[in-house]
Coordinates of C-alpha atoms in Angstrom, one line a residue:
M1181 CA 36.6 -42.2 9.4
T1182 CA 40.6 -41.0 10.4
R1183 CA 40.8 -37.7 12.2
Q1184 CA 43.1 -36.6 9.1
L1185 CA 39.5 -37.3 6.8
R1186 CA 37.3 -35.5 9.7
T1187 CA 39.6 -32.5 9.2
L1188 CA 39.7 -32.7 5.3
F1189 CA 35.5 -32.9 5.4
S1190 CA 35.3 -30.1 7.7
A1191 CA 37.5 -27.9 6.1
L1192 CA 35.2 -28.8 2.6
L1193 CA 32.1 -28.1 4.0
M1194 CA 33.1 -24.8 5.4
V1195 CA 34.3 -24.1 1.9
C1196 CA 30.8 -25.5 0.9
F1197 CA 29.1 -23.2 2.9
S1198 CA 31.2 -20.0 2.2
S1199 CA 31.1 -19.8 -1.3
S1200 CA 27.5 -21.5 -2.2
C1201 CA 25.4 -22.2 0.3
G1202 CA 25.6 -18.5 1.9
T1203 CA 25.0 -19.5 6.0
A1204 CA 28.4 -19.0 6.6
Q1205 CA 29.7 -16.5 4.5
E1206 CA 29.4 -12.9 5.7
S1207 CA 27.7 -10.1 4.6
P1208 CA 28.7 -6.7 4.4
F1209 CA 25.4 -5.5 6.0
E1210 CA 24.9 -5.5 9.9
Y1211 CA 21.1 -5.3 9.2
K1212 CA 19.5 -7.0 5.9
E1213 CA 15.5 -7.8 5.5
I1214 CA 13.3 -8.7 2.5
Y1215 CA 9.6 -7.8 3.3
L1216 CA 8.2 -10.5 1.3
P1217 CA 5.9 -13.4 2.1
E1218 CA 9.3 -16.0 2.5
K1219 CA 10.2 -13.5 5.8
D1220 CA 9.6 -16.1 7.9
S1221 CA 10.6 -19.1 6.2
D1222 CA 13.5 -21.8 7.2
N1223 CA 14.9 -19.8 4.0
A1224 CA 15.1 -16.9 6.0
K1225 CA 16.6 -18.0 8.5
D1226 CA 19.5 -19.7 6.5
L1227 CA 19.9 -16.5 4.6
G1228 CA 20.8 -14.9 8.4
L1229 CA 18.6 -12.5 7.2
N1230 CA 16.6 -10.2 10.0
N1231 CA 12.5 -9.7 10.9
L1232 CA 11.6 -6.2 11.7
D1233 CA 8.8 -8.2 14.5
N1234 CA 11.9 -9.4 15.9
D1235 CA 14.6 -7.2 15.3
W1236 CA 12.7 -3.7 16.2
G1237 CA 11.1 -2.6 19.2
I1238 CA 9.4 0.3 17.4
W1239 CA 9.3 0.3 13.5
G1240 CA 8.1 2.9 11.1
H1241 CA 5.7 6.0 12.3
N1242 CA 4.7 4.0 15.0
L1243 CA 5.7 6.0 17.9
H1244 CA 2.0 6.9 19.2
H1245 CA 1.9 2.9 20.2
V1246 CA 4.5 3.9 23.6
L1247 CA 1.8 6.5 24.3
P1248 CA -0.2 5.9 27.2
S1249 CA -4.2 6.2 26.7
N1250 CA -4.2 10.2 28.2
P1251 CA -1.1 11.5 27.1
A1252 CA 0.1 14.7 28.5
P1253 CA -0.6 17.8 25.9
S1254 CA 3.5 18.8 25.8
I1255 CA 4.2 16.0 23.9
Y1256 CA 2.1 17.4 20.7
A1257 CA 3.9 20.1 18.5
V1258 CA 3.4 23.7 17.9
V1259 CA 2.7 24.5 14.1
S1260 CA 1.8 27.9 12.8
G1261 CA 1.2 28.8 17.1
N1262 CA -1.1 26.1 17.8
R1263 CA -0.7 23.1 19.6
T1264 CA -1.7 20.0 17.0
D1265 CA -1.9 16.0 18.0
E1266 CA -0.6 15.6 14.5
Q1267 CA 2.7 15.9 14.7
F1268 CA 5.3 15.1 18.0
C1269 CA 7.1 17.5 19.9
F1270 CA 10.8 16.2 20.1
S1271 CA 12.3 18.7 22.7
S1272 CA 9.1 17.3 25.0
D1273 CA 10.1 15.6 28.2
K1274 CA 7.4 14.1 29.0
L1275 CA 7.1 12.1 25.4
Y1276 CA 10.8 10.8 26.3
E1277 CA 9.8 9.5 29.6
Y1278 CA 6.8 7.8 27.5
I1279 CA 9.3 6.5 25.4
V1280 CA 11.7 5.1 28.0
T1281 CA 8.8 3.9 29.8
Y1282 CA 8.3 2.3 26.9
I1283 CA 11.6 0.3 26.3
E1284 CA 12.1 -0.6 30.3
D1285 CA 8.7 -2.6 30.6
N1286 CA 8.6 -4.2 27.0
Y1287 CA 12.1 -4.8 25.7
G1288 CA 15.3 -3.7 29.3
E1289 CA 18.8 -3.8 28.1
S1290 CA 19.6 -8.1 27.7
K1291 CA 19.3 -8.1 23.9
Q1292 CA 19.8 -5.5 21.4
H1293 CA 16.6 -3.9 19.7
R1294 CA 16.5 -1.0 17.2
F1295 CA 13.9 1.7 17.5
A1296 CA 12.4 4.0 15.0
I1297 CA 12.0 7.8 16.4
L1298 CA 10.1 9.1 13.3
P1299 CA 8.0 11.9 13.3
C1300 CA 4.2 11.1 12.2
D1301 CA 3.6 10.6 8.3
N1302 CA 3.5 14.3 7.0
A1303 CA 5.7 17.5 6.6
M1304 CA 4.8 19.0 9.9
A1305 CA 7.6 20.3 12.2
C1306 CA 6.9 21.8 15.6
T1307 CA 8.1 25.4 16.5
C1308 CA 7.8 26.1 19.9
D1309 CA 10.1 28.1 21.8
Q1310 CA 12.4 25.0 22.8
C1311 CA 12.3 23.0 19.0
K1312 CA 13.3 26.3 17.4
S1313 CA 16.4 27.2 20.3
R1314 CA 17.8 23.8 18.6
G1315 CA 17.4 24.7 15.1
N1316 CA 14.1 23.5 14.5
T1317 CA 12.5 25.8 11.5
A1318 CA 8.3 25.3 10.2
N1319 CA 9.7 22.5 7.4
N1320 CA 12.5 21.4 9.1
A1321 CA 12.3 18.9 12.1
T1322 CA 15.7 17.4 12.4
P1323 CA 17.8 19.6 15.2
A1324 CA 14.7 18.4 18.1
V1325 CA 14.9 14.4 16.5
S1326 CA 18.4 14.7 16.7
Y1327 CA 18.3 15.8 20.5
M1328 CA 15.5 13.0 21.8
L1329 CA 17.9 10.5 19.9
E1330 CA 20.8 11.4 21.4
R1331 CA 18.7 11.3 24.7
L1332 CA 17.7 7.8 24.0
A1333 CA 21.1 6.8 23.1
K1334 CA 22.9 7.8 26.1
R1335 CA 20.1 6.4 28.4
F1336 CA 20.3 2.8 26.8
E1337 CA 23.6 2.4 25.5
G1338 CA 22.7 -1.2 24.2
H1339 CA 19.8 0.1 21.7
L1340 CA 20.2 1.2 18.5
F1341 CA 18.1 4.7 18.1
F1342 CA 16.7 5.7 14.6
T1343 CA 15.9 9.1 12.5
S1344 CA 14.4 9.1 8.9
Y1345 CA 15.6 10.8 5.3
Y1346 CA 12.0 11.8 5.2
L1347 CA 9.7 15.0 4.8
S1348 CA 10.3 16.7 8.0
T1349 CA 13.9 15.3 8.3
R1350 CA 15.8 15.7 5.1
E1351 CA 18.3 17.5 6.7
V1352 CA 21.4 16.1 7.8
P1353 CA 22.4 16.3 11.7
N1354 CA 24.9 19.7 12.3
H1355 CA 27.3 17.4 14.6
K1356 CA 28.4 13.8 14.8
M1357 CA 25.7 12.1 16.8
P1358 CA 26.2 9.1 19.2
K1359 CA 27.6 5.7 17.8
N1360 CA 24.6 3.8 18.6
T1361 CA 22.3 6.2 16.4
G1362 CA 21.3 5.9 12.3
V1363 CA 19.5 6.9 9.6
L1364 CA 16.6 5.3 7.5
V1365 CA 17.7 6.3 4.4
S1366 CA 14.4 5.9 1.5
T1367 CA 15.4 5.6 -1.5
M1368 CA 11.9 7.1 -3.1
T1369 CA 14.5 9.9 -5.1
Y1370 CA 17.2 7.3 -6.3
P1371 CA 14.7 5.5 -9.4
L1372 CA 14.9 1.4 -9.9
Q1373 CA 16.5 1.3 -13.2
A1374 CA 19.2 -0.2 -14.4
T1375 CA 22.3 2.2 -15.6
G1376 CA 23.3 5.1 -13.8
T1377 CA 22.2 8.3 -13.5
K1378 CA 22.4 12.0 -11.9
A1379 CA 19.5 10.7 -9.7
E1380 CA 22.2 7.1 -8.6
E1381 CA 25.4 10.1 -8.4
D1382 CA 23.3 12.0 -6.0
F1383 CA 22.1 9.5 -3.8
K1384 CA 25.4 8.4 -2.7
D1385 CA 26.1 12.3 -1.9
L1386 CA 23.3 11.5 0.2
L1387 CA 24.2 8.5 1.7
Q1388 CA 28.0 9.6 2.2
N1389 CA 26.6 13.2 3.9
W1390 CA 24.8 10.8 6.2
R1391 CA 27.7 8.9 7.1
S1392 CA 29.9 11.7 8.0
K1393 CA 27.2 12.3 10.9
M1394 CA 25.7 8.8 11.6
T1395 CA 27.5 5.3 12.7
H1396 CA 24.4 3.1 11.3
V1397 CA 23.6 4.2 8.1
Y1398 CA 20.4 1.8 6.4
V1399 CA 18.8 1.7 3.2
W1400 CA 15.2 1.3 2.5
D1401 CA 14.1 0.4 -0.7
Y1402 CA 12.0 -1.3 -3.2
V1403 CA 11.3 -4.8 -4.7
N1404 CA 7.5 -4.7 -6.0
N1405 CA 5.5 -2.6 -8.6
F1406 CA 2.7 -2.0 -5.3
D1407 CA -0.1 -1.5 -7.2
D1408 CA 0.0 -4.8 -8.9
Y1409 CA 1.7 -7.8 -7.0
M1410 CA 0.5 -10.1 -9.9
T1411 CA 3.0 -9.1 -13.3
P1412 CA 6.4 -10.1 -13.0
F1413 CA 8.5 -7.4 -11.6
P1414 CA 12.0 -7.8 -12.7
I1415 CA 14.5 -6.6 -10.0
L1416 CA 17.4 -8.7 -9.7
N1417 CA 19.7 -7.2 -12.0
I1418 CA 18.7 -3.5 -10.8
M1419 CA 19.5 -4.9 -7.4
Q1420 CA 22.7 -6.1 -8.0
R1421 CA 24.0 -2.9 -9.2
R1422 CA 22.1 -1.2 -5.9
L1423 CA 23.5 -3.5 -3.4
Q1424 CA 27.2 -3.2 -4.2
L1425 CA 26.4 0.7 -4.9
Y1426 CA 25.3 0.2 -1.0
K1427 CA 28.4 -1.9 -0.2
E1428 CA 30.9 0.2 -1.6
A1429 CA 29.5 3.7 0.0
G1430 CA 29.6 2.5 3.3
V1431 CA 25.8 1.2 4.1
N1432 CA 25.0 -0.5 7.0
G1433 CA 21.7 -2.4 6.8
V1434 CA 19.2 -3.2 3.7
F1435 CA 15.4 -3.3 4.3
F1436 CA 13.8 -4.2 1.3
N1437 CA 10.1 -3.3 1.3
G1438 CA 8.1 -5.6 -0.9
S1439 CA 4.5 -7.0 -0.5
G1440 CA 5.1 -8.2 3.4
T1441 CA 2.8 -10.9 3.9
D1442 CA 1.2 -11.1 0.4
Y1443 CA 1.2 -12.9 -3.1
S1444 CA 3.9 -11.8 -5.0
T1445 CA 4.4 -13.1 -8.0
L1446 CA 8.0 -14.5 -8.2
S1447 CA 9.1 -13.7 -5.1
Q1448 CA 10.3 -17.4 -4.0
L1449 CA 12.7 -16.6 -6.1
H1450 CA 13.3 -13.2 -6.3
F1451 CA 13.7 -13.6 -1.9
Y1452 CA 16.7 -16.3 -2.8
V1453 CA 18.7 -14.3 -5.1
I1454 CA 18.5 -10.8 -3.2
G1455 CA 18.9 -13.1 0.1
K1456 CA 22.4 -14.4 -1.9
L1457 CA 23.2 -10.7 -2.8
L1458 CA 22.9 -9.4 0.6
L1459 CA 25.9 -12.2 1.1
N1460 CA 28.1 -11.5 -1.9
P1461 CA 26.7 -8.3 -4.0
Y1462 CA 29.0 -9.6 -6.7
D1463 CA 27.4 -13.2 -7.1
D1464 CA 26.0 -14.0 -10.5
W1465 CA 22.6 -13.6 -10.4
K1466 CA 21.9 -15.4 -13.4
K1467 CA 23.4 -18.2 -11.8
L1468 CA 21.3 -18.0 -8.9
V1469 CA 18.3 -17.6 -10.7
T1470 CA 19.3 -20.9 -12.6
E1471 CA 20.5 -22.4 -9.2
Y1472 CA 16.8 -22.2 -7.9
C1473 CA 14.4 -23.0 -11.1
N1474 CA 16.6 -26.3 -11.1
E1475 CA 15.9 -27.0 -7.0
H1476 CA 12.3 -26.1 -7.2
Y1477 CA 11.0 -26.7 -10.8
P1478 CA 12.9 -29.7 -12.0
T1479 CA 10.6 -30.1 -14.8
A1480 CA 10.0 -26.2 -16.0
S1481 CA 13.5 -24.9 -14.7
D1482 CA 14.5 -23.9 -18.4
L1483 CA 11.0 -22.5 -18.8
V1484 CA 10.8 -20.2 -15.6
A1485 CA 14.7 -19.4 -15.9
N1486 CA 14.8 -17.9 -19.5
F1487 CA 11.5 -16.2 -19.1
V1488 CA 13.1 -14.4 -15.5
I1489 CA 16.6 -13.7 -17.1
E1490 CA 14.9 -12.9 -20.9
Q1491 CA 12.8 -10.3 -19.0
E1492 CA 15.1 -8.8 -17.1
E1493 CA 17.4 -8.1 -19.9
W1494 CA 14.7 -6.5 -21.9
T1495 CA 14.1 -4.0 -18.8
A1496 CA 17.6 -3.2 -18.7
N1497 CA 17.8 -2.4 -22.4
K1498 CA 14.8 -0.3 -22.0
N1499 CA 16.5 1.2 -20.0
H1500 CA 13.4 3.6 -17.8
A1501 CA 12.7 3.8 -14.4
L1502 CA 10.4 1.2 -13.3
P1503 CA 7.4 2.3 -11.6
L1504 CA 6.8 2.0 -7.7
Y1505 CA 3.1 2.3 -8.6
G1506 CA 1.8 1.7 -11.8
G1507 CA -0.8 -0.3 -14.3
I1508 CA -0.3 -1.9 -17.1
T1509 CA 0.7 0.8 -19.4
Q1510 CA 3.6 1.8 -17.4
S1511 CA 4.9 -2.2 -17.1
L1512 CA 4.1 -2.4 -20.8
A1513 CA 6.7 0.6 -21.3
T1514 CA 9.3 0.0 -18.8
Y1515 CA 9.2 -3.9 -18.0
L1516 CA 6.8 -6.3 -19.6
P1517 CA 7.7 -7.3 -23.1
E1518 CA 4.0 -8.5 -23.9
Q1519 CA 4.9 -11.2 -26.5
Q1520 CA 7.6 -12.8 -24.0
F1521 CA 5.0 -12.4 -21.1
V1522 CA 1.7 -14.0 -23.4
K1523 CA 4.0 -16.3 -24.7
F1524 CA 5.2 -17.7 -21.2
H1525 CA 1.7 -17.9 -19.6
Q1526 CA 0.6 -19.9 -22.7
S1527 CA 3.9 -22.4 -22.1
L1528 CA 3.4 -22.3 -18.7
A1529 CA -0.2 -23.4 -18.8
M1530 CA 1.3 -26.3 -21.3
I1531 CA 4.1 -27.4 -19.1
L1532 CA 1.6 -28.0 -15.8
P1533 CA -0.1 -31.5 -16.6
Q1534 CA 3.6 -33.0 -16.6
T1535 CA 4.5 -31.5 -13.1
D1536 CA 3.0 -32.6 -9.7
G1537 CA 3.6 -32.1 -6.3
K1538 CA 5.0 -28.7 -4.8
E1539 CA 5.9 -27.8 -8.4
R1540 CA 2.9 -28.0 -9.5
A1541 CA 1.4 -26.1 -6.9
E1542 CA 3.6 -23.2 -7.3
L1543 CA 3.5 -23.3 -11.2
E1544 CA -0.3 -23.6 -10.8
T1545 CA -0.9 -20.2 -8.4
M1546 CA 1.9 -18.5 -10.1
W1547 CA -0.1 -18.9 -13.5
Q1548 CA -3.3 -17.6 -11.6
A1549 CA -1.7 -14.7 -10.6
M1550 CA -0.1 -13.6 -14.0
A1551 CA -4.2 -14.2 -15.1
L1552 CA -4.3 -10.8 -14.3
T1553 CA -2.1 -9.6 -16.2
R1554 CA -3.6 -11.2 -19.2
L1555 CA -6.7 -9.5 -18.5
E1556 CA -5.2 -6.4 -18.3
L1557 CA -3.8 -6.5 -21.5
N1558 CA -7.0 -7.8 -22.9
R1559 CA -8.4 -4.1 -21.4
L1560 CA -6.0 -2.3 -22.7
N1561 CA -6.2 -3.8 -26.0
H1562 CA -10.0 -3.2 -26.5
S1563 CA -10.5 -7.0 -26.5
T1564 CA -12.1 -9.5 -24.1
D1565 CA -13.1 -12.5 -26.3
D1566 CA -10.7 -14.5 -24.5
S1567 CA -11.2 -13.9 -20.7
E1568 CA -13.0 -16.8 -19.3
P1569 CA -9.6 -18.9 -18.5
F1570 CA -8.2 -15.8 -16.6
L1571 CA -11.4 -15.2 -14.9
D1572 CA -11.4 -18.5 -13.6
G1573 CA -7.8 -18.5 -12.7
L1574 CA -8.6 -15.4 -10.1
R1575 CA -11.1 -17.3 -8.6
K1576 CA -9.3 -20.1 -7.7
L1577 CA -6.7 -17.5 -6.2
T1578 CA -8.9 -16.6 -3.5
A1579 CA -9.8 -20.5 -2.9
K1580 CA -5.8 -20.2 -1.6
N1581 CA -6.5 -17.5 0.5
I1582 CA -4.5 -15.1 -1.9
R1583 CA -6.7 -12.2 -1.7
I1584 CA -5.6 -8.8 -2.7
Y1585 CA -3.3 -7.7 -5.3
S1586 CA -1.8 -3.7 -4.2
E1587 CA -0.8 -2.2 -1.0
S1588 CA -3.7 -0.4 -1.6
F1589 CA -6.6 -3.3 -0.6
W1590 CA -7.5 -3.9 -4.1
Y1591 CA -9.2 -7.2 -3.8
I1592 CA -9.2 -9.7 -6.4
D1593 CA -12.8 -10.2 -5.5
S1594 CA -13.6 -7.2 -6.2
Y1595 CA -11.2 -7.1 -9.5
F1596 CA -13.2 -10.8 -10.6
N1597 CA -16.9 -9.0 -9.8
E1598 CA -16.0 -5.7 -11.6
Y1599 CA -15.0 -7.3 -14.4
Q1600 CA -18.0 -9.7 -15.0
Q1601 CA -20.2 -6.5 -14.8
M1602 CA -17.9 -4.9 -17.7
L1603 CA -18.4 -7.7 -19.8
S1604 CA -22.4 -7.8 -18.9
H1605 CA -22.2 -4.1 -19.5
K1606 CA -20.5 -4.8 -23.0
A1607 CA -23.1 -7.2 -24.1
E1608 CA -25.8 -5.1 -23.2
A1609 CA -24.5 -1.8 -24.8
K1610 CA -25.1 -2.9 -28.4
R1611 CA -26.7 -1.1 -29.4
N1612 CA -24.3 2.1 -28.9
L1613 CA -24.3 3.8 -32.1
L1614 CA -20.3 5.2 -30.9
L1615 CA -18.8 1.9 -30.8
G1616 CA -15.4 2.4 -31.9
K1617 CA -16.1 6.0 -33.5
Q1618 CA -12.9 8.7 -33.1
L1619 CA -13.8 11.3 -30.8
Q1620 CA -11.8 14.5 -30.8
P1621 CA -10.1 16.6 -27.8
M1622 CA -10.0 19.9 -27.8
T1623 CA -8.2 20.5 -24.6
A1624 CA -4.7 18.8 -23.7
L1625 CA -5.3 15.5 -22.1
D1626 CA -3.0 13.9 -19.4
E1627 CA 0.2 12.5 -20.4
E1628 CA -0.4 9.1 -19.1
Y1629 CA -4.2 9.3 -20.0
S1630 CA -4.4 10.0 -23.4
D1631 CA -5.6 7.5 -25.5
I1632 CA -9.0 8.6 -26.2
S1633 CA -10.3 5.2 -27.6
I1634 CA -11.2 4.0 -24.6
L1635 CA -13.9 6.2 -24.5
T1636 CA -15.8 4.8 -27.1
D1637 CA -14.3 1.0 -26.8
G1638 CA -17.8 -0.3 -25.5
L1639 CA -15.8 -1.1 -21.9
L1640 CA -16.9 0.3 -18.8
G1641 CA -13.4 0.9 -16.5
L1642 CA -13.5 -0.8 -12.9
P1643 CA -14.1 1.2 -10.0
S1644 CA -11.2 -0.1 -7.9
N1645 CA -8.6 0.3 -10.7
Y1646 CA -8.1 3.3 -12.3
H1647 CA -4.6 2.2 -14.3
C1648 CA -6.5 1.2 -17.5
G1649 CA -10.4 1.9 -19.3
Q1650 CA -10.3 5.2 -17.7
M1651 CA -9.7 8.6 -18.8
L1652 CA -8.4 10.5 -16.1
S1653 CA -7.9 14.4 -16.7
S1654 CA -6.7 17.5 -14.5
A1655 CA -7.5 19.5 -17.1
D1656 CA -7.8 23.3 -15.9
P1657 CA -10.6 24.6 -15.7
H1658 CA -12.4 22.3 -18.1
L1659 CA -11.8 19.0 -20.7
K1660 CA -13.8 19.3 -24.1
I1661 CA -14.2 16.7 -26.4
A1662 CA -15.8 16.5 -29.7
I1663 CA -18.4 14.0 -30.2
P1664 CA -19.2 13.4 -34.0
R1665 CA -22.7 12.7 -34.9
I1666 CA -24.3 9.8 -35.9
V1667 CA -28.0 9.2 -37.4
G1668 CA -30.1 8.2 -35.0
M1669 CA -28.6 9.0 -32.1
K1670 CA -31.5 11.1 -29.9
K1671 CA -29.1 10.1 -26.4
L1672 CA -26.0 10.9 -25.0
K1673 CA -24.4 8.9 -21.7
V1674 CA -21.7 9.9 -20.0
Y1675 CA -20.0 8.1 -17.4
L1676 CA -18.2 9.0 -14.7
V1677 CA -16.3 7.7 -11.7
N1678 CA -16.1 9.3 -8.1
N1679 CA -13.2 7.6 -6.0
P1680 CA -12.2 10.3 -3.1
K1681 CA -9.7 7.9 -2.0
Y1682 CA -7.8 8.5 -5.1
H1683 CA -8.6 12.3 -5.5
I1684 CA -10.8 10.9 -8.6
I1685 CA -13.4 13.5 -8.2
L1686 CA -17.2 13.9 -10.3
P1687 CA -16.6 17.2 -11.9
E1688 CA -18.1 20.0 -11.3
K1689 CA -20.8 19.8 -14.0
V1690 CA -21.0 18.4 -17.3
I1691 CA -22.2 21.2 -20.2
L1692 CA -23.5 19.1 -24.1
S1693 CA -23.6 22.1 -26.7
S1694 CA -24.0 21.9 -30.5
G1695 CA -23.2 24.9 -32.8
G1696 CA -22.5 27.5 -29.9
R1697 CA -25.7 26.1 -27.9
E1698 CA -26.2 24.9 -24.9
L1699 CA -28.4 21.3 -25.0
G1700 CA -28.5 20.8 -21.4
T1701 CA -26.1 20.9 -18.1
V1702 CA -25.8 18.0 -15.5
I1703 CA -24.5 18.8 -12.0
P1704 CA -23.0 14.8 -11.1
N1705 CA -24.0 14.7 -7.7
T1706 CA -25.5 11.5 -7.1
Y1707 CA -23.9 8.3 -7.8
D1708 CA -23.8 4.4 -7.4
A1709 CA -21.7 4.0 -4.4
E1710 CA -20.9 0.8 -4.9
Q1711 CA -19.9 1.0 -8.3
K1712 CA -18.5 4.5 -7.5
R1713 CA -19.9 6.0 -11.0
A1714 CA -21.9 8.4 -11.5
V1715 CA -24.1 9.1 -15.4
A1716 CA -24.8 12.3 -17.2
E1717 CA -28.0 11.8 -19.7
F1718 CA -28.3 14.2 -22.3
N1719 CA -31.2 14.6 -24.8
I1720 CA -30.3 15.7 -28.5
P1721 CA -32.7 17.5 -29.7
S1722 CA -33.5 16.8 -33.9
N1723 CA -32.6 20.2 -34.2
A1724 CA -29.6 20.3 -32.6
S1725 CA -26.9 21.1 -35.4
G1726 CA -22.8 20.5 -36.3
T1727 CA -20.7 18.5 -33.7
L1728 CA -21.6 18.3 -30.6
I1729 CA -19.1 19.4 -27.8
L1730 CA -19.0 18.1 -24.3
T1731 CA -17.6 19.8 -21.8
L1732 CA -16.2 18.8 -18.3
R1733 CA -15.5 21.2 -15.8
R1734 CA -13.1 20.2 -13.1
N1735 CA -14.1 21.2 -9.6
K1736 CA -10.1 23.4 -8.6
A1737 CA -10.2 21.6 -5.0
D1738 CA -9.8 18.1 -6.6
R1739 CA -6.7 16.7 -8.5
T1740 CA -8.4 15.0 -11.2
M1741 CA -11.8 13.8 -12.9
S1742 CA -12.3 10.9 -14.5
I1743 CA -14.5 9.7 -17.6
D1744 CA -15.4 5.9 -18.2
E1745 CA -17.5 6.0 -21.5
I1746 CA -19.0 7.6 -24.0
E1747 CA -22.5 6.3 -25.5
G1748 CA -24.9 7.0 -27.8
Y1749 CA -28.0 6.1 -28.2

């Protein structure tokens, strides 16, 4: 090959890399990370993505990791006049010394690292004399945190030090901070939505406020429904708009928080497309979807690409904020077109026998993960007749070491076992005289739990998943339900859920009455710990007259209570 040809060939390669391959393209962001299972893959390196394990010396609310085994009490905050180890004092010389020692011993200064100097994950702020003199108040720790950042930035000029826009540090510093300081700005106040809203304008203003004080402004955004990793989450169209906004607002870095090392449906495709958009926010996301599917799913490329694009466009037309934490009801209302999804899932099963190798393995896992969505749709639609193939799909997922389906460690094994128990109970409760009968609420129901028919559909809820099959209520002081009298009904059973982790607590008492006469009171203080369920049982006297009235009195100290099922025998 002549020198001229070699030069031309090299130039063509550079054009390829800068326009489509992306590896040589300069991103508008100095920091870019997508926290999905592919974060350690070769694809991450090709896209030039960062990795918090390599680029951060302290990440998140982990400042406690720098402390010795018996730290000086002076590092802790004074709150309401008392020192507490639930928060730090950022005016503390000792805390500064511990951080300096940690950085010197573990990172030195030969390579730049980032350090998140964040308060503990609560709204407390230190109000000791030193912190107050710097401007701290009971709900604002920004002055003292800024003081600590400045000290560290001056001591380690080669490293970057970050505060956050969060709880006690929502206020912007009152002066320009050193060039090696920055802020992590969460998008929790900026909902995931397809088109512009007032929240978007407010977020732009927020970014500009921080840009006026900090050299490095990083956005912390979200790419999953953290209560459901298995239902496809249409994030690409929304993320393109947001990345364009971030670039135009002068944002320096973006961290996309996702499922981490845990499987989430379509995460490989999302990782690729978002990675490309981080290089060029104005790229065509639909083209990137097709490009990925053509390469990775040669047999099923049209099927997968068409569904992904169709769901994205359906979601954009709905134009509702996507839930970061939500169940099947919220999914259907915002981002899951039920008929299209079911058709896609069925088509995926039909095309699988035509595939092989890596394509077969990935699509098979995708179908098995989406089986959980099908099971949730069945529960919501009060029908479980065709559940066995989907349960089998879940069982096969666990054999692949895919074990959880939410950020809260909701285990697939638990879901599978509880679903089986639900089916068994349905078979056992054939004598339930209230099955399919209409109950009448006599007090207001919570907006997202207003379908009272779930209480007589014959299906117990799943203890580990409160989004569907249970009726949550925050009624104050009590919830009242009218229950029809059925000929021959002598006993009433009320299934209740106790799940303190999610502030779902048993009622203080449950009362059954009829015609103004109290028939019985149950204080449900004993329950099945494994099932997280208690049962309030009432005998119905033969001389009782009128409609039955069930009253559940909520303990006001608790957030909510849950009814699972009501049965009559």
